[in-house]
PDB file of C-alpha atoms and ligand atoms in Angstrom:
ATOM      1  CA  MET A   1     -23.714  12.675 -51.230  1.00 69.00           C
ATOM      2  CA  SER A   2     -25.564  13.748 -54.362  1.00 69.00           C
ATOM      3  CA  GLY A   3     -29.318  14.273 -54.423  1.00 70.00           C
ATOM      4  CA  ALA A   4     -29.470  12.959 -57.995  1.00 71.00           C
ATOM      5  CA  GLY A   5     -31.532   9.802 -58.362  1.00 70.00           C
ATOM      6  CA  ALA A   6     -34.073  10.567 -55.646  1.00 71.00           C
ATOM      7  CA  PRO A   7     -37.345   8.728 -56.346  1.00 68.00           C
ATOM      8  CA  ARG A   8     -40.559  10.577 -57.138  1.00 68.00           C
ATOM      9  CA  VAL A   9     -42.966   8.801 -54.872  1.00 68.00           C
ATOM     10  CA  GLU A  10     -46.746   8.803 -55.001  1.00 81.00           C
ATOM     11  CA  VAL A  11     -48.161   7.730 -51.662  1.00 90.00           C
ATOM     12  CA  ASP A  12     -51.607   7.453 -50.181  1.00 92.00           C
ATOM     13  CA  GLY A  13     -51.309   8.893 -46.696  1.00 95.00           C
ATOM     14  CA  ARG A  14     -54.982   8.907 -45.809  1.00 97.00           C
ATOM     15  CA  GLY A  15     -55.507   7.682 -42.253  1.00 97.00           C
ATOM     16  CA  ILE A  16     -51.813   8.168 -41.388  1.00 98.00           C
ATOM     17  CA  ARG A  17     -50.607  10.492 -38.592  1.00 98.00           C
ATOM     18  CA  LEU A  18     -47.059  11.803 -38.651  1.00 98.00           C
ATOM     19  CA  ALA A  19     -45.080  13.730 -36.061  1.00 98.00           C
ATOM     20  CA  VAL A  20     -42.911  16.345 -37.771  1.00 98.00           C
ATOM     21  CA  VAL A  21     -40.122  17.116 -35.290  1.00 98.00           C
ATOM     22  CA  ALA A  22     -38.110  20.160 -36.330  1.00 98.00           C
ATOM     23  CA  ALA A  23     -35.050  21.894 -34.894  1.00 98.00           C
ATOM     24  CA  SER A  24     -34.895  25.676 -34.629  1.00 98.00           C
ATOM     25  CA  TRP A  25     -31.383  26.671 -35.728  1.00 97.00           C
ATOM     26  CA  HIS A  26     -31.096  28.386 -39.164  1.00 97.00           C
ATOM     27  CA  GLU A  27     -34.684  29.528 -39.372  1.00 97.00           C
ATOM     28  CA  THR A  28     -34.862  30.370 -43.107  1.00 98.00           C
ATOM     29  CA  VAL A  29     -33.712  26.901 -44.094  1.00 98.00           C
ATOM     30  CA  MET A  30     -35.920  25.311 -41.447  1.00 98.00           C
ATOM     31  CA  GLY A  31     -38.911  27.237 -42.797  1.00 98.00           C
ATOM     32  CA  GLY A  32     -38.327  25.658 -46.210  1.00 98.00           C
ATOM     33  CA  LEU A  33     -37.857  22.152 -44.810  1.00 98.00           C
ATOM     34  CA  ILE A  34     -41.010  22.380 -42.688  1.00 98.00           C
ATOM     35  CA  ALA A  35     -43.065  23.785 -45.576  1.00 98.00           C
ATOM     36  CA  GLY A  36     -41.831  20.957 -47.822  1.00 97.00           C
ATOM     37  CA  ALA A  37     -42.735  18.265 -45.299  1.00 98.00           C
ATOM     38  CA  GLU A  38     -46.155  19.800 -44.725  1.00 98.00           C
ATOM     39  CA  ARG A  39     -46.747  20.071 -48.493  1.00 97.00           C
ATOM     40  CA  ALA A  40     -45.912  16.385 -48.931  1.00 97.00           C
ATOM     41  CA  CYS A  41     -48.253  15.388 -46.081  1.00 97.00           C
ATOM     42  CA  ARG A  42     -51.064  17.504 -47.526  1.00 97.00           C
ATOM     43  CA  LEU A  43     -50.589  16.067 -51.041  1.00 96.00           C
ATOM     44  CA  ALA A  44     -50.659  12.524 -49.665  1.00 97.00           C
ATOM     45  CA  GLY A  45     -53.719  13.190 -47.517  1.00 97.00           C
ATOM     46  CA  ALA A  46     -51.851  12.478 -44.266  1.00 98.00           C
ATOM     47  CA  GLU A  47     -52.358  14.278 -40.950  1.00 98.00           C
ATOM     48  CA  TRP A  48     -49.414  15.675 -39.046  1.00 98.00           C
ATOM     49  CA  ILE A  49     -48.500  17.700 -36.038  1.00 98.00           C
ATOM     50  CA  LEU A  50     -45.442  19.930 -35.862  1.00 98.00           C
ATOM     51  CA  MET A  51     -43.176  20.009 -32.822  1.00 98.00           C
ATOM     52  CA  ARG A  52     -40.206  22.358 -32.540  1.00 98.00           C
ATOM     53  CA  VAL A  53     -37.107  21.435 -30.557  1.00 98.00           C
ATOM     54  CA  PRO A  54     -34.160  23.746 -29.796  1.00 98.00           C
ATOM     55  CA  GLY A  55     -31.424  22.086 -31.879  1.00 98.00           C
ATOM     56  CA  SER A  56     -30.776  18.959 -33.926  1.00 98.00           C
ATOM     57  CA  PHE A  57     -29.235  17.276 -30.887  1.00 98.00           C
ATOM     58  CA  GLU A  58     -32.719  17.295 -29.301  1.00 98.00           C
ATOM     59  CA  LEU A  59     -34.435  15.586 -32.290  1.00 98.00           C
ATOM     60  CA  PRO A  60     -34.007  11.967 -31.095  1.00 98.00           C
ATOM     61  CA  VAL A  61     -35.471  12.352 -27.610  1.00 98.00           C
ATOM     62  CA  VAL A  62     -38.640  14.012 -28.882  1.00 98.00           C
ATOM     63  CA  ALA A  63     -38.882  11.516 -31.766  1.00 98.00           C
ATOM     64  CA  GLN A  64     -38.576   8.739 -29.184  1.00 98.00           C
ATOM     65  CA  ALA A  65     -41.370  10.224 -27.054  1.00 98.00           C
ATOM     66  CA  CYS A  66     -43.611  10.556 -30.138  1.00 98.00           C
ATOM     67  CA  ALA A  67     -42.929   7.086 -31.519  1.00 98.00           C
ATOM     68  CA  PRO A  68     -45.631   5.153 -29.590  1.00 98.00           C
ATOM     69  CA  HIS A  69     -48.309   7.658 -30.581  1.00 98.00           C
ATOM     70  CA  PHE A  70     -47.781   8.135 -34.341  1.00 98.00           C
ATOM     71  CA  ASP A  71     -47.489   6.065 -37.521  1.00 98.00           C
ATOM     72  CA  GLY A  72     -44.239   7.762 -38.517  1.00 98.00           C
ATOM     73  CA  ILE A  73     -41.802  10.530 -37.663  1.00 98.00           C
ATOM     74  CA  VAL A  74     -40.274  13.192 -39.890  1.00 98.00           C
ATOM     75  CA  ALA A  75     -37.119  14.639 -38.351  1.00 98.00           C
ATOM     76  CA  LEU A  76     -35.915  17.965 -39.741  1.00 98.00           C
ATOM     77  CA  GLY A  77     -32.795  19.911 -38.855  1.00 98.00           C
ATOM     78  CA  VAL A  78     -29.860  21.832 -40.294  1.00 98.00           C
ATOM     79  CA  VAL A  79     -26.329  21.616 -38.944  1.00 97.00           C
ATOM     80  CA  ILE A  80     -23.714  23.865 -40.505  1.00 97.00           C
ATOM     81  CA  ARG A  81     -20.026  23.077 -40.126  1.00 95.00           C
ATOM     82  CA  GLY A  82     -18.060  25.508 -37.995  1.00 86.00           C
ATOM     83  CA  GLY A  83     -14.454  25.623 -36.961  1.00 85.00           C
ATOM     84  CA  THR A  84     -14.673  23.069 -34.143  1.00 89.00           C
ATOM     85  CA  PRO A  85     -15.541  19.339 -33.895  1.00 88.00           C
ATOM     86  CA  HIS A  86     -18.970  20.293 -32.472  1.00 91.00           C
ATOM     87  CA  PHE A  87     -20.511  19.694 -35.933  1.00 94.00           C
ATOM     88  CA  ASP A  88     -19.507  16.027 -35.882  1.00 95.00           C
ATOM     89  CA  TYR A  89     -20.834  15.446 -32.370  1.00 96.00           C
ATOM     90  CA  VAL A  90     -24.240  16.982 -33.110  1.00 97.00           C
ATOM     91  CA  CYS A  91     -24.569  15.198 -36.499  1.00 97.00           C
ATOM     92  CA  ASP A  92     -23.468  11.822 -35.120  1.00 98.00           C
ATOM     93  CA  ALA A  93     -25.729  12.004 -32.056  1.00 98.00           C
ATOM     94  CA  ALA A  94     -28.777  13.093 -34.067  1.00 98.00           C
ATOM     95  CA  THR A  95     -28.229  10.476 -36.775  1.00 98.00           C
ATOM     96  CA  ALA A  96     -27.535   7.564 -34.431  1.00 98.00           C
ATOM     97  CA  GLY A  97     -30.348   8.614 -32.108  1.00 98.00           C
ATOM     98  CA  LEU A  98     -32.927   8.806 -34.896  1.00 98.00           C
ATOM     99  CA  ALA A  99     -31.836   5.448 -36.345  1.00 98.00           C
ATOM    100  CA  ARG A 100     -32.195   3.933 -32.885  1.00 98.00           C
ATOM    101  CA  VAL A 101     -35.715   5.325 -32.501  1.00 98.00           C
ATOM    102  CA  ALA A 102     -36.691   3.794 -35.865  1.00 98.00           C
ATOM    103  CA  LEU A 103     -35.342   0.354 -34.980  1.00 98.00           C
ATOM    104  CA  ASP A 104     -36.322   0.256 -31.299  1.00 98.00           C
ATOM    105  CA  HIS A 105     -39.902   1.294 -32.073  1.00 98.00           C
ATOM    106  CA  ARG A 106     -40.122  -0.237 -35.578  1.00 98.00           C
ATOM    107  CA  ILE A 107     -41.408   3.087 -36.858  1.00 98.00           C
ATOM    108  CA  PRO A 108     -40.312   4.873 -40.025  1.00 98.00           C
ATOM    109  CA  VAL A 109     -38.275   8.006 -39.361  1.00 98.00           C
ATOM    110  CA  GLY A 110     -37.887  10.277 -42.388  1.00 98.00           C
ATOM    111  CA  PHE A 111     -34.363  11.633 -42.117  1.00 98.00           C
ATOM    112  CA  GLY A 112     -34.453  15.314 -43.026  1.00 98.00           C
ATOM    113  CA  LEU A 113     -31.270  16.395 -41.285  1.00 98.00           C
ATOM    114  CA  LEU A 114     -29.115  18.590 -43.516  1.00 98.00           C
ATOM    115  CA  THR A 115     -25.409  18.443 -42.661  1.00 97.00           C
ATOM    116  CA  CYS A 116     -23.760  21.172 -44.695  1.00 97.00           C
ATOM    117  CA  ASP A 117     -20.465  23.002 -45.069  1.00 95.00           C
ATOM    118  CA  ASP A 118     -22.183  26.387 -45.362  1.00 96.00           C
ATOM    119  CA  GLU A 119     -25.571  28.064 -45.492  1.00 96.00           C
ATOM    120  CA  ALA A 120     -25.616  28.142 -49.331  1.00 97.00           C
ATOM    121  CA  GLN A 121     -25.558  24.326 -49.443  1.00 97.00           C
ATOM    122  CA  ALA A 122     -28.430  24.208 -46.953  1.00 98.00           C
ATOM    123  CA  LEU A 123     -30.532  26.776 -48.851  1.00 98.00           C
ATOM    124  CA  ASP A 124     -30.036  24.747 -52.038  1.00 97.00           C
ATOM    125  CA  ARG A 125     -31.692  21.737 -50.378  1.00 97.00           C
ATOM    126  CA  ALA A 126     -34.441  23.550 -48.452  1.00 98.00           C
ATOM    127  CA  GLY A 127     -37.277  23.464 -51.013  1.00 97.00           C
ATOM    128  CA  LEU A 128     -37.328  27.270 -51.217  1.00 97.00           C
ATOM    129  CA  ASP A 129     -37.677  29.322 -54.419  1.00 96.00           C
ATOM    130  CA  GLY A 130     -34.390  28.705 -56.242  1.00 96.00           C
ATOM    131  CA  SER A 131     -33.478  25.568 -54.252  1.00 97.00           C
ATOM    132  CA  ARG A 132     -32.431  22.552 -56.322  1.00 96.00           C
ATOM    133  CA  GLU A 133     -33.761  20.041 -53.786  1.00 96.00           C
ATOM    134  CA  ASP A 134     -36.632  19.729 -51.330  1.00 97.00           C
ATOM    135  CA  LYS A 135     -35.335  17.574 -48.485  1.00 98.00           C
ATOM    136  CA  GLY A 136     -38.267  18.270 -46.164  1.00 98.00           C
ATOM    137  CA  ALA A 137     -40.700  16.823 -48.697  1.00 97.00           C
ATOM    138  CA  GLU A 138     -38.326  13.914 -49.418  1.00 97.00           C
ATOM    139  CA  ALA A 139     -38.178  13.040 -45.717  1.00 98.00           C
ATOM    140  CA  ALA A 140     -41.972  13.064 -45.396  1.00 98.00           C
ATOM    141  CA  TRP A 141     -42.365  10.940 -48.551  1.00 97.00           C
ATOM    142  CA  ALA A 142     -39.783   8.487 -47.212  1.00 97.00           C
ATOM    143  CA  ALA A 143     -41.687   8.073 -43.941  1.00 98.00           C
ATOM    144  CA  LEU A 144     -45.045   7.660 -45.710  1.00 97.00           C
ATOM    145  CA  SER A 145     -43.641   5.184 -48.256  1.00 97.00           C
ATOM    146  CA  THR A 146     -41.956   3.119 -45.576  1.00 97.00           C
ATOM    147  CA  ILE A 147     -45.174   2.926 -43.564  1.00 98.00           C
ATOM    148  CA  ALA A 148     -46.815   1.450 -46.680  1.00 96.00           C
ATOM    149  CA  VAL A 149     -43.981  -1.064 -47.116  1.00 96.00           C
ATOM    150  CA  LEU A 150     -44.158  -2.192 -43.477  1.00 96.00           C
ATOM    151  CA  ARG A 151     -47.930  -2.599 -43.761  1.00 95.00           C
ATOM    152  CA  SER A 152     -47.548  -4.691 -46.929  1.00 95.00           C
ATOM    153  CA  ILE A 153     -45.336  -7.345 -45.282  1.00 94.00           C
ATOM    154  CA  PRO A 154     -47.405 -10.532 -45.006  1.00 92.00           C
ATOM    155  CA  PRO A 155     -47.793 -11.661 -41.362  1.00 86.00           C
ATOM    156  CA  HIS A 156     -46.199 -15.081 -41.973  1.00 78.00           C
ATOM    157  CA  ALA A 157     -43.536 -14.084 -44.501  1.00 64.00           C
TER     158      ALA A 157
HETATM  159  C1  DLZ B 201     -24.768  24.354 -30.462  1.00 70.84           C
HETATM  160  C2  DLZ B 201     -25.238  24.191 -31.871  1.00 70.84           C
HETATM  161  C3  DLZ B 201     -24.456  24.632 -32.937  1.00 70.84           C
HETATM  162  C4  DLZ B 201     -23.108  25.240 -32.747  1.00 70.84           C
HETATM  163  N1  DLZ B 201     -24.875  24.533 -34.215  1.00 70.84           N
HETATM  164  C5  DLZ B 201     -26.083  23.977 -34.455  1.00 70.84           C
HETATM  165  C6  DLZ B 201     -26.550  23.844 -35.790  1.00 70.84           C
HETATM  166  O1  DLZ B 201     -25.916  24.240 -36.778  1.00 70.84           O
HETATM  167  N2  DLZ B 201     -27.757  23.235 -35.979  1.00 70.84           N
HETATM  168  C7  DLZ B 201     -28.527  22.768 -34.933  1.00 70.84           C
HETATM  169  O2  DLZ B 201     -29.619  22.213 -35.188  1.00 70.84           O
HETATM  170  N3  DLZ B 201     -28.096  22.898 -33.668  1.00 70.84           N
HETATM  171  C8  DLZ B 201     -26.929  23.487 -33.399  1.00 70.84           C
HETATM  172  N4  DLZ B 201     -26.474  23.633 -32.118  1.00 70.84           N
HETATM  173  C9  DLZ B 201     -27.398  23.277 -30.990  1.00 70.84           C
HETATM  174  C10 DLZ B 201     -27.394  21.790 -30.579  1.00 70.84           C
HETATM  175  O3  DLZ B 201     -28.107  20.976 -31.526  1.00 70.84           O
HETATM  176  C11 DLZ B 201     -28.119  21.663 -29.207  1.00 70.84           C
HETATM  177  O4  DLZ B 201     -29.392  22.241 -29.292  1.00 70.84           O
HETATM  178  C12 DLZ B 201     -27.334  22.357 -28.086  1.00 70.84           C
HETATM  179  O5  DLZ B 201     -26.052  21.815 -27.987  1.00 70.84           O
HETATM  180  C13 DLZ B 201     -28.073  22.218 -26.722  1.00 70.84           C
HETATM  181  O6  DLZ B 201     -28.241  20.835 -26.388  1.00 70.84           O
END
């Protein structure tokens, strides 16, 4: 999937509280993703708290626990393909679990899970100096924008 065509979104996040739930594998990349999400929250005027989980597989359960208490979730993780099918199991479980949290709780979940063939691909998307993309910020903007869309739906539409 190409990152070309990503929208540049201006959002007003004042009064909004996000839970940024971040995995802990691949710490350099995670540092970039977290910094990007926090930068986006700060620019939008939103509040956030950061929660670290061990791996991407643990993102959904903590997102689920946060859902009743926040306006939106930003889920961040990096999974790098190895030589076994483990990659597919972790990616599928994290993706399906986060989508389920969003729908079950009707809460926006910014999807900042990088699923990469190697570390170079992940670094290129981490919002670090020299990265081409900033997926942590994109995930936070997506959550904030979707909160605004949900709030704009007329009650009797
Ligand atoms: C086990 C594992 C492996 C091999 N690779 C990654 C990875 O690249 N990224 C990541 O976020 N987590 C990885 N994990 C850990 C699993 O997500 C999970 O934390 C463990 O299986 C324990 O439940």
